Amino acid sequence: MDPKTTAALARTRKAMAGTKDDYVTVPAADLALLAAHPKAPEEERDTLAEIARAAARTIHRKVSLHREHHLEPLLAAIDAPEPAPASAEVPAGE
Amino acid sequence: MSNARLVDVADGVAAAIAATWAAVSPDGVVRTWPFRIDLDQNDALQLLRGRRVWVLPVLPELDPLTREHWKNKYQVGVLLAERYAAEGDPPDDWIDARVKWWQDNILYPLCDPALTIAGPAGVVTAAKPDPGQLPQVNEFIDPEELIQLKLLKISATFAFIDASDHTGG
């Protein structure tokens, strides 16, 4: 993971730990980085990217995201271990 | 269909809130008229689900700017309401979190001098928070409603002015 995405991930985790509210405020730029992560859920990627773009046009460039609906699934997908590479099959008889 | 400027500004305020709040149903922000909201009925608990923000056109006003020019002013109300859905009384940390959210997503952004409420397509004039009038908090967590209806309500009125002062500025 590149350093910017790693930093965005750390900031998001800190923001989530800092409130008990259902909504957590994160910088739009951080959301854009996380939404573009290759392990981000494919079905949510466009939605999150669009939310990030809209928030980036506001004066504070921050967005209030739902913890259970948006953030936890996103972070869980990014944290998920890489699938094990398929082992090279040795053709039978060789 | 073109709207009154007051309604345009209220629509713009609702859009500004929606841009910074990725609300998940049944939460959400809606621009409506004050008389459409009735949370005082006994069945308020049944009516309200989620965190709801209503943006309300309140009052168009004119303030004299000079002897010849006027400052167009638009009062827009914003009402936050959320019901505590779990068992028992709303705990302090639940209330704390909602007040912080309201401060960070409604109160401070809507009076930030850098905020510009864009007009609808075709309307050039944008609106800005009136630097001469701070937001007025009209209702801040009625203890009776909080305990009896488990309903947290905060309402405030924000004043916006046309970004142009109509004197060429």
Tab-separated table of C-alpha atoms in Angstrom:
chain	number	residue	atom	x	y	z
A	1	MET	CA	0.000	0.000	0.000
A	2	ASP	CA	1.386	3.415	-0.861
A	3	PRO	CA	2.226	5.804	2.009
A	4	LYS	CA	-0.626	8.204	1.237
A	5	THR	CA	-3.216	5.443	1.403
A	6	THR	CA	-1.620	4.080	4.571
A	7	ALA	CA	-1.833	7.526	6.160
A	8	ALA	CA	-5.456	7.942	5.004
A	9	LEU	CA	-6.289	4.580	6.529
A	10	ALA	CA	-4.679	5.551	9.842
A	11	ARG	CA	-6.526	8.889	9.929
A	12	THR	CA	-9.833	7.174	9.182
A	13	ARG	CA	-9.304	4.619	11.942
A	14	LYS	CA	-8.433	7.399	14.368
A	15	ALA	CA	-11.564	9.357	13.406
A	16	MET	CA	-13.702	6.239	13.894
A	17	ALA	CA	-12.194	5.639	17.318
A	18	GLY	CA	-12.755	9.285	18.245
A	19	THR	CA	-16.552	9.260	18.148
A	20	LYS	CA	-19.375	6.990	19.186
A	21	ASP	CA	-21.676	8.560	16.613
A	22	ASP	CA	-23.085	6.560	13.705
A	23	TYR	CA	-21.434	9.079	11.400
A	24	VAL	CA	-17.708	9.721	11.232
A	25	THR	CA	-16.222	12.759	9.509
A	26	VAL	CA	-13.217	12.135	7.276
A	27	PRO	CA	-11.366	14.259	4.710
A	28	ALA	CA	-12.721	13.850	1.190
A	29	ALA	CA	-9.190	13.188	-0.065
A	30	ASP	CA	-8.809	10.259	2.326
A	31	LEU	CA	-12.093	8.771	1.173
A	32	ALA	CA	-11.019	9.147	-2.457
A	33	LEU	CA	-7.783	7.272	-1.739
A	34	LEU	CA	-9.542	4.469	0.119
A	35	ALA	CA	-12.270	4.162	-2.525
A	36	ALA	CA	-9.568	3.747	-5.155
A	37	HIS	CA	-7.840	0.976	-3.217
A	38	PRO	CA	-7.798	-2.207	-5.301
A	39	LYS	CA	-9.386	-4.148	-2.453
A	40	ALA	CA	-12.243	-1.675	-1.952
A	41	PRO	CA	-15.607	-3.389	-2.537
A	42	GLU	CA	-16.298	-3.134	-6.236
A	43	GLU	CA	-20.013	-2.436	-5.822
A	44	GLU	CA	-19.314	0.494	-3.456
A	45	ARG	CA	-16.287	1.980	-5.193
A	46	ASP	CA	-18.165	4.281	-7.586
A	47	THR	CA	-20.581	5.453	-4.894
A	48	LEU	CA	-17.778	6.295	-2.477
A	49	ALA	CA	-15.747	8.005	-5.194
A	50	GLU	CA	-18.772	10.135	-6.099
A	51	ILE	CA	-19.320	11.050	-2.432
A	52	ALA	CA	-15.636	12.014	-2.190
A	53	ARG	CA	-15.856	14.160	-5.338
A	54	ALA	CA	-18.932	16.020	-4.040
A	55	ALA	CA	-17.302	16.598	-0.645
A	56	ALA	CA	-14.080	17.775	-2.289
A	57	ARG	CA	-16.023	20.671	-3.815
A	58	THR	CA	-17.186	21.909	-0.387
A	59	ILE	CA	-15.282	24.467	1.634
A	60	HIS	CA	-14.097	22.073	4.339
A	61	ARG	CA	-13.489	19.164	1.993
A	62	LYS	CA	-14.775	16.703	4.572
A	63	VAL	CA	-17.609	14.215	4.560
A	64	SER	CA	-19.663	12.590	7.276
A	65	LEU	CA	-19.897	8.852	6.498
A	66	HIS	CA	-21.984	6.156	8.120
A	67	ARG	CA	-19.833	3.899	10.241
A	68	GLU	CA	-21.608	0.580	9.611
A	69	HIS	CA	-22.854	1.244	6.106
A	70	HIS	CA	-19.791	2.856	4.556
A	71	LEU	CA	-16.655	2.783	6.660
A	72	GLU	CA	-16.567	-0.601	8.352
A	73	PRO	CA	-17.173	-2.617	5.139
A	74	LEU	CA	-14.585	-0.501	3.315
A	75	LEU	CA	-11.906	-0.960	5.961
A	76	ALA	CA	-12.725	-4.643	6.374
A	77	ALA	CA	-12.261	-5.208	2.638
A	78	ILE	CA	-8.964	-3.327	2.612
A	79	ASP	CA	-7.753	-5.247	5.679
A	80	ALA	CA	-8.752	-8.621	4.262
A	81	PRO	CA	-5.750	-10.837	3.533
A	82	GLU	CA	-4.683	-11.198	-0.062
A	83	PRO	CA	-6.053	-14.372	-1.601
A	84	ALA	CA	-3.331	-17.005	-1.758
A	85	PRO	CA	-1.849	-17.239	-5.229
A	86	ALA	CA	-2.974	-20.302	-7.093
A	87	SER	CA	-0.256	-22.905	-6.854
A	88	ALA	CA	1.303	-23.818	-10.113
A	89	GLU	CA	-0.129	-27.066	-11.171
A	90	VAL	CA	2.215	-29.658	-12.396
A	91	PRO	CA	0.731	-31.457	-15.353
A	92	ALA	CA	0.097	-35.059	-14.562
A	93	GLY	CA	2.747	-37.391	-15.726
A	94	GLU	CA	5.616	-34.936	-15.589
B	1	MET	CA	-40.134	26.183	-12.968
B	2	SER	CA	-38.419	29.070	-11.281
B	3	ASN	CA	-38.664	29.443	-7.553
B	4	ALA	CA	-38.652	32.370	-5.193
B	5	ARG	CA	-35.140	33.352	-4.221
B	6	LEU	CA	-35.843	32.331	-0.619
B	7	VAL	CA	-36.700	28.809	-1.811
B	8	ASP	CA	-33.650	28.706	-4.072
B	9	VAL	CA	-31.421	29.571	-1.135
B	10	ALA	CA	-33.066	26.931	1.062
B	11	ASP	CA	-32.576	24.360	-1.715
B	12	GLY	CA	-28.937	25.412	-1.917
B	13	VAL	CA	-28.488	25.015	1.842
B	14	ALA	CA	-29.987	21.506	1.682
B	15	ALA	CA	-27.621	20.641	-1.182
B	16	ALA	CA	-24.644	22.002	0.782
B	17	ILE	CA	-25.522	19.787	3.751
B	18	ALA	CA	-26.055	16.764	1.498
B	19	ALA	CA	-22.616	17.284	-0.076
B	20	THR	CA	-20.904	16.809	3.278
B	21	TRP	CA	-23.212	14.186	4.749
B	22	ALA	CA	-23.471	10.816	3.035
B	23	ALA	CA	-26.736	10.012	4.769
B	24	VAL	CA	-28.025	6.464	4.770
B	25	SER	CA	-31.808	5.906	4.726
B	26	PRO	CA	-33.833	6.615	6.812
B	27	ASP	CA	-31.407	9.438	7.670
B	28	GLY	CA	-31.369	12.373	5.312
B	29	VAL	CA	-31.827	16.043	4.574
B	30	VAL	CA	-35.001	17.441	3.024
B	31	ARG	CA	-36.055	20.942	2.077
B	32	THR	CA	-39.659	21.483	3.023
B	33	TRP	CA	-41.982	24.069	4.569
B	34	PRO	CA	-42.230	24.536	8.329
B	35	PHE	CA	-45.942	23.704	8.425
B	36	ARG	CA	-45.241	20.289	6.880
B	37	ILE	CA	-43.387	19.181	9.998
B	38	ASP	CA	-45.350	18.057	12.993
B	39	LEU	CA	-43.303	16.273	15.594
B	40	ASP	CA	-45.491	17.324	18.489
B	41	GLN	CA	-48.125	14.684	18.028
B	42	ASN	CA	-48.234	11.818	20.474
B	43	ASP	CA	-47.206	9.446	17.731
B	44	ALA	CA	-43.967	11.282	17.023
B	45	LEU	CA	-42.101	8.114	17.886
B	46	GLN	CA	-43.840	6.291	15.088
B	47	LEU	CA	-43.298	9.067	12.596
B	48	LEU	CA	-39.620	9.620	13.073
B	49	ARG	CA	-36.949	7.179	12.043
B	50	GLY	CA	-33.279	7.942	11.756
B	51	ARG	CA	-31.485	11.269	11.802
B	52	ARG	CA	-33.516	13.807	9.909
B	53	VAL	CA	-32.533	17.308	8.913
B	54	TRP	CA	-35.140	19.655	7.518
B	55	VAL	CA	-34.197	22.847	5.749
B	56	LEU	CA	-36.968	25.399	5.902
B	57	PRO	CA	-37.474	28.659	4.029
B	58	VAL	CA	-38.405	31.035	6.851
B	59	LEU	CA	-38.425	34.670	5.814
B	60	PRO	CA	-37.263	36.956	3.011
B	61	GLU	CA	-36.031	40.298	4.355
B	62	LEU	CA	-34.562	43.521	3.091
B	63	ASP	CA	-31.991	45.552	4.955
B	64	PRO	CA	-31.003	49.032	3.822
B	65	LEU	CA	-27.479	49.015	2.469
B	66	THR	CA	-27.336	52.608	1.343
B	67	ARG	CA	-30.012	55.193	0.680
B	68	GLU	CA	-30.572	53.686	-2.733
B	69	HIS	CA	-29.751	50.030	-2.361
B	70	TRP	CA	-31.008	47.145	-0.316
B	71	LYS	CA	-29.416	44.033	0.972
B	72	ASN	CA	-31.540	41.022	0.146
B	73	LYS	CA	-31.589	38.694	3.102
B	74	TYR	CA	-33.034	35.182	3.383
B	75	GLN	CA	-33.709	33.493	6.690
B	76	VAL	CA	-33.405	29.724	6.445
B	77	GLY	CA	-34.224	27.373	9.301
B	78	VAL	CA	-32.485	24.060	9.876
B	79	LEU	CA	-34.062	21.505	12.181
B	80	LEU	CA	-32.264	18.357	13.329
B	81	ALA	CA	-34.358	15.621	14.900
B	82	GLU	CA	-33.443	12.103	15.903
B	83	ARG	CA	-35.163	9.603	18.109
B	84	TYR	CA	-33.257	7.349	20.460
B	85	ALA	CA	-34.369	3.937	19.281
B	86	ALA	CA	-32.818	1.686	21.922
B	87	GLU	CA	-34.281	0.727	25.268
B	88	GLY	CA	-34.235	3.197	28.157
B	89	ASP	CA	-33.363	6.869	28.323
B	90	PRO	CA	-30.899	8.358	25.836
B	91	PRO	CA	-27.451	8.160	27.454
B	92	ASP	CA	-25.152	11.155	27.631
B	93	ASP	CA	-22.682	9.842	25.053
B	94	TRP	CA	-25.535	9.435	22.528
B	95	ILE	CA	-26.548	13.061	23.110
B	96	ASP	CA	-22.900	14.235	23.063
B	97	ALA	CA	-22.332	12.595	19.682
B	98	ARG	CA	-25.423	14.200	18.112
B	99	VAL	CA	-24.552	17.662	19.407
B	100	LYS	CA	-21.006	17.304	18.046
B	101	TRP	CA	-22.351	16.138	14.683
B	102	TRP	CA	-24.753	19.104	14.554
B	103	GLN	CA	-21.948	21.512	15.419
B	104	ASP	CA	-19.546	20.074	12.823
B	105	ASN	CA	-22.024	19.496	9.997
B	106	ILE	CA	-24.680	22.171	10.425
B	107	LEU	CA	-23.759	25.033	12.740
B	108	TYR	CA	-20.162	25.803	11.811
B	109	PRO	CA	-20.326	25.091	8.057
B	110	LEU	CA	-23.486	27.154	7.523
B	111	CYS	CA	-22.040	30.277	9.117
B	112	ASP	CA	-18.565	29.914	7.629
B	113	PRO	CA	-17.810	33.144	5.716
B	114	ALA	CA	-16.187	31.042	2.985
B	115	LEU	CA	-19.447	29.232	2.250
B	116	THR	CA	-21.126	30.024	-1.038
B	117	ILE	CA	-24.600	28.749	-1.753
B	118	ALA	CA	-24.687	28.439	-5.498
B	119	GLY	CA	-27.859	29.499	-7.240
B	120	PRO	CA	-29.717	27.064	-9.479
B	121	ALA	CA	-28.670	26.760	-13.107
B	122	GLY	CA	-29.234	30.047	-14.859
B	123	VAL	CA	-29.223	32.099	-11.671
B	124	VAL	CA	-25.907	33.837	-11.443
B	125	THR	CA	-26.213	35.317	-7.984
B	126	ALA	CA	-24.921	33.100	-5.214
B	127	ALA	CA	-25.734	33.543	-1.541
B	128	LYS	CA	-23.394	33.817	1.420
B	129	PRO	CA	-23.876	33.713	5.189
B	130	ASP	CA	-24.776	37.189	6.417
B	131	PRO	CA	-21.666	38.413	8.239
B	132	GLY	CA	-23.835	40.838	10.191
B	133	GLN	CA	-26.111	38.208	11.659
B	134	LEU	CA	-24.949	35.152	13.535
B	135	PRO	CA	-27.095	32.021	13.502
B	136	GLN	CA	-29.823	31.986	16.097
B	137	VAL	CA	-30.364	28.703	17.914
B	138	ASN	CA	-34.097	28.516	18.489
B	139	GLU	CA	-34.392	25.178	20.217
B	140	PHE	CA	-31.700	23.124	21.873
B	141	ILE	CA	-32.744	19.706	23.211
B	142	ASP	CA	-36.007	20.069	25.081
B	143	PRO	CA	-35.508	17.909	28.204
B	144	GLU	CA	-39.175	16.935	28.294
B	145	GLU	CA	-39.161	15.727	24.689
B	146	LEU	CA	-35.876	13.955	25.251
B	147	ILE	CA	-37.145	11.979	28.223
B	148	GLN	CA	-40.788	11.453	27.276
B	149	LEU	CA	-40.451	10.982	23.522
B	150	LYS	CA	-36.744	10.090	23.424
B	151	LEU	CA	-36.565	12.795	20.792
B	152	LEU	CA	-33.540	15.067	20.354
B	153	LYS	CA	-34.298	18.280	18.495
B	154	ILE	CA	-32.080	21.239	17.680
B	155	SER	CA	-33.202	24.066	15.452
B	156	ALA	CA	-31.441	27.195	14.308
B	157	THR	CA	-32.041	29.997	11.859
B	158	PHE	CA	-29.307	31.100	9.471
B	159	ALA	CA	-29.298	34.337	7.515
B	160	PHE	CA	-27.943	34.461	3.962
B	161	ILE	CA	-27.451	37.430	1.693
B	162	ASP	CA	-26.946	37.667	-2.025
B	163	ALA	CA	-23.238	37.498	-2.742
B	164	SER	CA	-23.545	40.629	-4.856
B	165	ASP	CA	-24.451	43.745	-2.899
B	166	HIS	CA	-26.279	45.185	-5.926
B	167	THR	CA	-23.982	48.181	-5.995
B	168	GLY	CA	-21.545	46.601	-8.367
B	169	GLY	CA	-19.696	44.856	-5.531
